[in-house]
Amino acid sequence: MYLGRLLTASSASAATFFAGDATSQVVMMVPGAVSVDNWDAERTAKTALFGVGMAGWYGLTTSYLLSRVFQSQASTRLRLHTAVLHAITQQALFAPPLTFSFLYARAAFVNNDPMPFQTAEDTFKQVSSVAWTFLPASNVIANWAIRSHVPRRVFVHSVGLAWATYLSVQSHPGPNDLIRSD
C-alpha cells in the first residue's frame, strides 16, 4: 500500500516539476524566441528527477506525519484552528529543507554552479518569504475549506504547479541563459 502511494506521489511530483520548469522556460523566454528548438529538455528532465527522487517521498512522508499529529480519526476534514496549525507546522518545519534541497540541486546539477550551496543560500531567503505569503493559506484552504476529494486534488496540484514554476524561475541564473546557443 505504501509503495503504491509512493509511486503515485513521485509520479505526481515529477509531472509537477516537469510542467513547472517547462512553463518557467516559456515565461522567461525572450519574446519571439519561444520554440521547441530553444526548450532545454535536459534541464526540464533534471528538474523532474528532483520530483521523483526527493519531492515525492518527502511530501508523502511529511503528509503522513502531519496527518497523524493533526487529523482526528472521526473526520477527514480538519477544524479551522487545526488546519491553521497544520499549515504553520508544514511551512515552518518541513518546507524549508525541501525548498533548500531544490535550490541546491538546481544550482549543482542543472545550472552547474561552481558554488551551489552559496547560490542556494542566497536565493533561499527570498523564496521562503514568498512561500510564507501564500503556501500556508493554500494549505488551510485545502485542508479545511474544500470538502470534496477531486476539487481538493485539483486545487493542491494547481498550487503545486504554480510553486514549481516559481521555483524554476527563481533558481535559474537569468532569462538569456535559457536560449540555447548550440
CSV table of C-alpha atoms in Angstrom, one decimal:
chain,number,residue,atom,x,y,z
A,1,MET,CA,0.0,0.0,0.0
A,2,TYR,CA,2.8,2.5,0.9
A,3,LEU,CA,4.7,1.6,-2.3
A,4,GLY,CA,1.6,2.4,-4.4
A,5,ARG,CA,1.2,5.8,-2.7
A,6,LEU,CA,4.9,6.4,-3.1
A,7,LEU,CA,4.8,5.7,-6.8
A,8,THR,CA,1.8,8.0,-7.1
A,9,ALA,CA,3.4,10.8,-5.1
A,10,SER,CA,6.7,10.5,-7.0
A,11,SER,CA,4.9,10.5,-10.4
A,12,ALA,CA,2.8,13.5,-9.5
A,13,SER,CA,5.8,15.4,-8.2
A,14,ALA,CA,7.8,14.5,-11.3
A,15,ALA,CA,4.9,15.7,-13.6
A,16,THR,CA,4.5,18.9,-11.5
A,17,PHE,CA,8.2,19.8,-11.6
A,18,PHE,CA,8.4,18.9,-15.3
A,19,ALA,CA,5.5,21.1,-16.1
A,20,GLY,CA,6.7,23.9,-13.8
A,21,ASP,CA,10.1,24.0,-15.4
A,22,ALA,CA,8.7,23.9,-18.9
A,23,THR,CA,6.3,26.7,-18.0
A,24,SER,CA,9.1,28.7,-16.5
A,25,GLN,CA,11.1,28.4,-19.7
A,26,VAL,CA,8.1,29.7,-21.7
A,27,VAL,CA,7.5,32.6,-19.3
A,28,MET,CA,11.2,33.6,-19.2
A,29,MET,CA,11.9,33.3,-22.9
A,30,VAL,CA,12.7,36.4,-24.9
A,31,PRO,CA,9.6,37.4,-27.0
A,32,GLY,CA,9.6,35.7,-30.3
A,33,ALA,CA,12.3,33.2,-29.2
A,34,VAL,CA,9.8,30.6,-27.9
A,35,SER,CA,10.1,27.4,-29.9
A,36,VAL,CA,10.8,23.7,-29.4
A,37,ASP,CA,14.4,24.3,-30.6
A,38,ASN,CA,15.0,26.7,-27.6
A,39,TRP,CA,13.4,24.5,-25.0
A,40,ASP,CA,16.0,22.9,-22.7
A,41,ALA,CA,14.7,19.4,-22.4
A,42,GLU,CA,17.7,18.2,-20.4
A,43,ARG,CA,17.1,21.0,-17.8
A,44,THR,CA,13.4,20.0,-17.5
A,45,ALA,CA,14.2,16.3,-17.2
A,46,LYS,CA,16.7,17.0,-14.4
A,47,THR,CA,14.1,19.1,-12.6
A,48,ALA,CA,11.6,16.3,-13.0
A,49,LEU,CA,14.1,13.9,-11.5
A,50,PHE,CA,14.0,16.0,-8.3
A,51,GLY,CA,10.3,15.4,-8.2
A,52,VAL,CA,10.9,11.6,-8.4
A,53,GLY,CA,13.9,11.4,-6.2
A,54,MET,CA,13.2,13.9,-3.5
A,55,ALA,CA,9.8,15.7,-3.5
A,56,GLY,CA,7.6,12.6,-3.9
A,57,TRP,CA,8.7,10.6,-1.0
A,58,TYR,CA,9.4,13.7,1.2
A,59,GLY,CA,5.9,15.1,0.6
A,60,LEU,CA,4.3,11.7,1.2
A,61,THR,CA,6.2,11.2,4.4
A,62,THR,CA,5.6,14.7,5.8
A,63,SER,CA,1.9,14.4,4.9
A,64,TYR,CA,1.7,11.1,6.7
A,65,LEU,CA,3.4,12.6,9.8
A,66,LEU,CA,1.2,15.7,9.9
A,67,SER,CA,-1.9,13.6,9.4
A,68,ARG,CA,-1.0,11.5,12.5
A,69,VAL,CA,-0.5,14.7,14.6
A,70,PHE,CA,-3.4,16.8,13.4
A,71,GLN,CA,-6.0,14.5,11.9
A,72,SER,CA,-8.8,13.2,14.1
A,73,GLN,CA,-10.0,9.6,13.4
A,74,ALA,CA,-13.6,10.7,13.1
A,75,SER,CA,-13.3,13.1,10.2
A,76,THR,CA,-11.2,13.7,7.2
A,77,ARG,CA,-11.8,17.4,7.3
A,78,LEU,CA,-9.8,19.5,9.8
A,79,ARG,CA,-11.3,22.2,12.0
A,80,LEU,CA,-10.1,25.7,11.1
A,81,HIS,CA,-7.7,26.1,14.1
A,82,THR,CA,-6.2,22.6,13.4
A,83,ALA,CA,-5.8,23.4,9.7
A,84,VAL,CA,-4.0,26.6,10.6
A,85,LEU,CA,-1.6,24.8,13.0
A,86,HIS,CA,-1.1,22.1,10.3
A,87,ALA,CA,-0.2,24.8,7.7
A,88,ILE,CA,2.2,26.6,10.0
A,89,THR,CA,3.9,23.4,11.1
A,90,GLN,CA,4.2,22.3,7.4
A,91,GLN,CA,5.7,25.7,6.4
A,92,ALA,CA,8.0,26.1,9.4
A,93,LEU,CA,9.4,22.5,9.8
A,94,PHE,CA,9.0,20.6,6.5
A,95,ALA,CA,9.0,23.2,3.7
A,96,PRO,CA,12.5,24.8,4.4
A,97,PRO,CA,14.6,21.6,3.9
A,98,LEU,CA,12.7,20.6,0.7
A,99,THR,CA,13.0,24.2,-0.7
A,100,PHE,CA,16.7,24.4,0.1
A,101,SER,CA,17.3,21.0,-1.4
A,102,PHE,CA,15.6,22.0,-4.6
A,103,LEU,CA,17.6,25.3,-4.8
A,104,TYR,CA,20.9,23.4,-4.1
A,105,ALA,CA,20.1,20.6,-6.6
A,106,ARG,CA,19.2,23.1,-9.3
A,107,ALA,CA,22.4,25.1,-8.7
A,108,ALA,CA,24.6,22.0,-8.6
A,109,PHE,CA,23.1,19.6,-11.2
A,110,VAL,CA,21.1,21.7,-13.6
A,111,ASN,CA,22.9,25.1,-13.7
A,112,ASN,CA,26.4,23.6,-13.0
A,113,ASP,CA,27.1,26.3,-10.5
A,114,PRO,CA,30.6,26.1,-9.0
A,115,MET,CA,29.3,27.3,-5.6
A,116,PRO,CA,25.8,25.6,-5.3
A,117,PHE,CA,25.5,25.9,-1.6
A,118,GLN,CA,26.1,29.7,-1.7
A,119,THR,CA,23.7,30.1,-4.6
A,120,ALA,CA,21.0,28.2,-2.8
A,121,GLU,CA,21.6,30.1,0.4
A,122,ASP,CA,21.4,33.5,-1.4
A,123,THR,CA,18.1,32.6,-3.1
A,124,PHE,CA,16.5,30.8,-0.1
A,125,LYS,CA,15.5,33.9,2.0
A,126,GLN,CA,13.6,35.5,-0.9
A,127,VAL,CA,11.9,32.2,-1.9
A,128,SER,CA,11.0,31.4,1.7
A,129,SER,CA,9.4,34.8,2.2
A,130,VAL,CA,7.3,34.3,-0.9
A,131,ALA,CA,6.3,30.8,0.3
A,132,TRP,CA,5.1,32.2,3.6
A,133,THR,CA,2.8,34.6,1.7
A,134,PHE,CA,0.6,32.0,0.1
A,135,LEU,CA,1.5,28.4,0.9
A,136,PRO,CA,0.1,28.3,4.4
A,137,ALA,CA,-3.2,29.9,3.2
A,138,SER,CA,-3.5,27.4,0.4
A,139,ASN,CA,-2.8,24.6,2.9
A,140,VAL,CA,-5.6,25.8,5.1
A,141,ILE,CA,-8.0,26.1,2.1
A,142,ALA,CA,-7.1,22.5,1.0
A,143,ASN,CA,-7.4,21.0,4.5
A,144,TRP,CA,-10.4,23.0,5.8
A,145,ALA,CA,-12.4,24.8,3.1
A,146,ILE,CA,-12.5,22.2,0.3
A,147,ARG,CA,-14.6,19.2,1.3
A,148,SER,CA,-14.7,17.1,-1.9
A,149,HIS,CA,-11.7,15.0,-2.8
A,150,VAL,CA,-11.5,15.8,-6.5
A,151,PRO,CA,-11.6,19.6,-6.2
A,152,ARG,CA,-9.1,19.4,-3.3
A,153,ARG,CA,-6.7,17.4,-5.5
A,154,VAL,CA,-7.1,19.9,-8.4
A,155,PHE,CA,-6.5,22.8,-6.1
A,156,VAL,CA,-3.4,21.2,-4.5
A,157,HIS,CA,-1.9,20.3,-7.8
A,158,SER,CA,-2.6,23.7,-9.3
A,159,VAL,CA,-0.9,25.4,-6.3
A,160,GLY,CA,2.0,22.8,-6.7
A,161,LEU,CA,2.4,23.7,-10.4
A,162,ALA,CA,2.4,27.4,-9.6
A,163,TRP,CA,5.0,26.9,-6.9
A,164,ALA,CA,7.2,24.6,-9.1
A,165,THR,CA,7.1,27.2,-11.8
A,166,TYR,CA,8.1,29.9,-9.4
A,167,LEU,CA,11.0,27.8,-8.0
A,168,SER,CA,12.3,27.1,-11.5
A,169,VAL,CA,12.2,30.8,-12.4
A,170,GLN,CA,13.9,31.8,-9.1
A,171,SER,CA,16.6,29.1,-9.4
A,172,HIS,CA,17.7,29.9,-12.9
A,173,PRO,CA,20.6,32.4,-13.3
A,174,GLY,CA,18.9,34.6,-15.9
A,175,PRO,CA,16.4,34.6,-18.8
A,176,ASN,CA,19.0,35.0,-21.5
A,177,ASP,CA,20.7,31.8,-20.4
A,178,LEU,CA,17.6,29.8,-21.4
A,179,ILE,CA,18.1,30.3,-25.1
A,180,ARG,CA,20.4,27.6,-26.3
A,181,SER,CA,23.4,28.7,-28.3
A,182,ASP,CA,24.4,25.4,-29.9
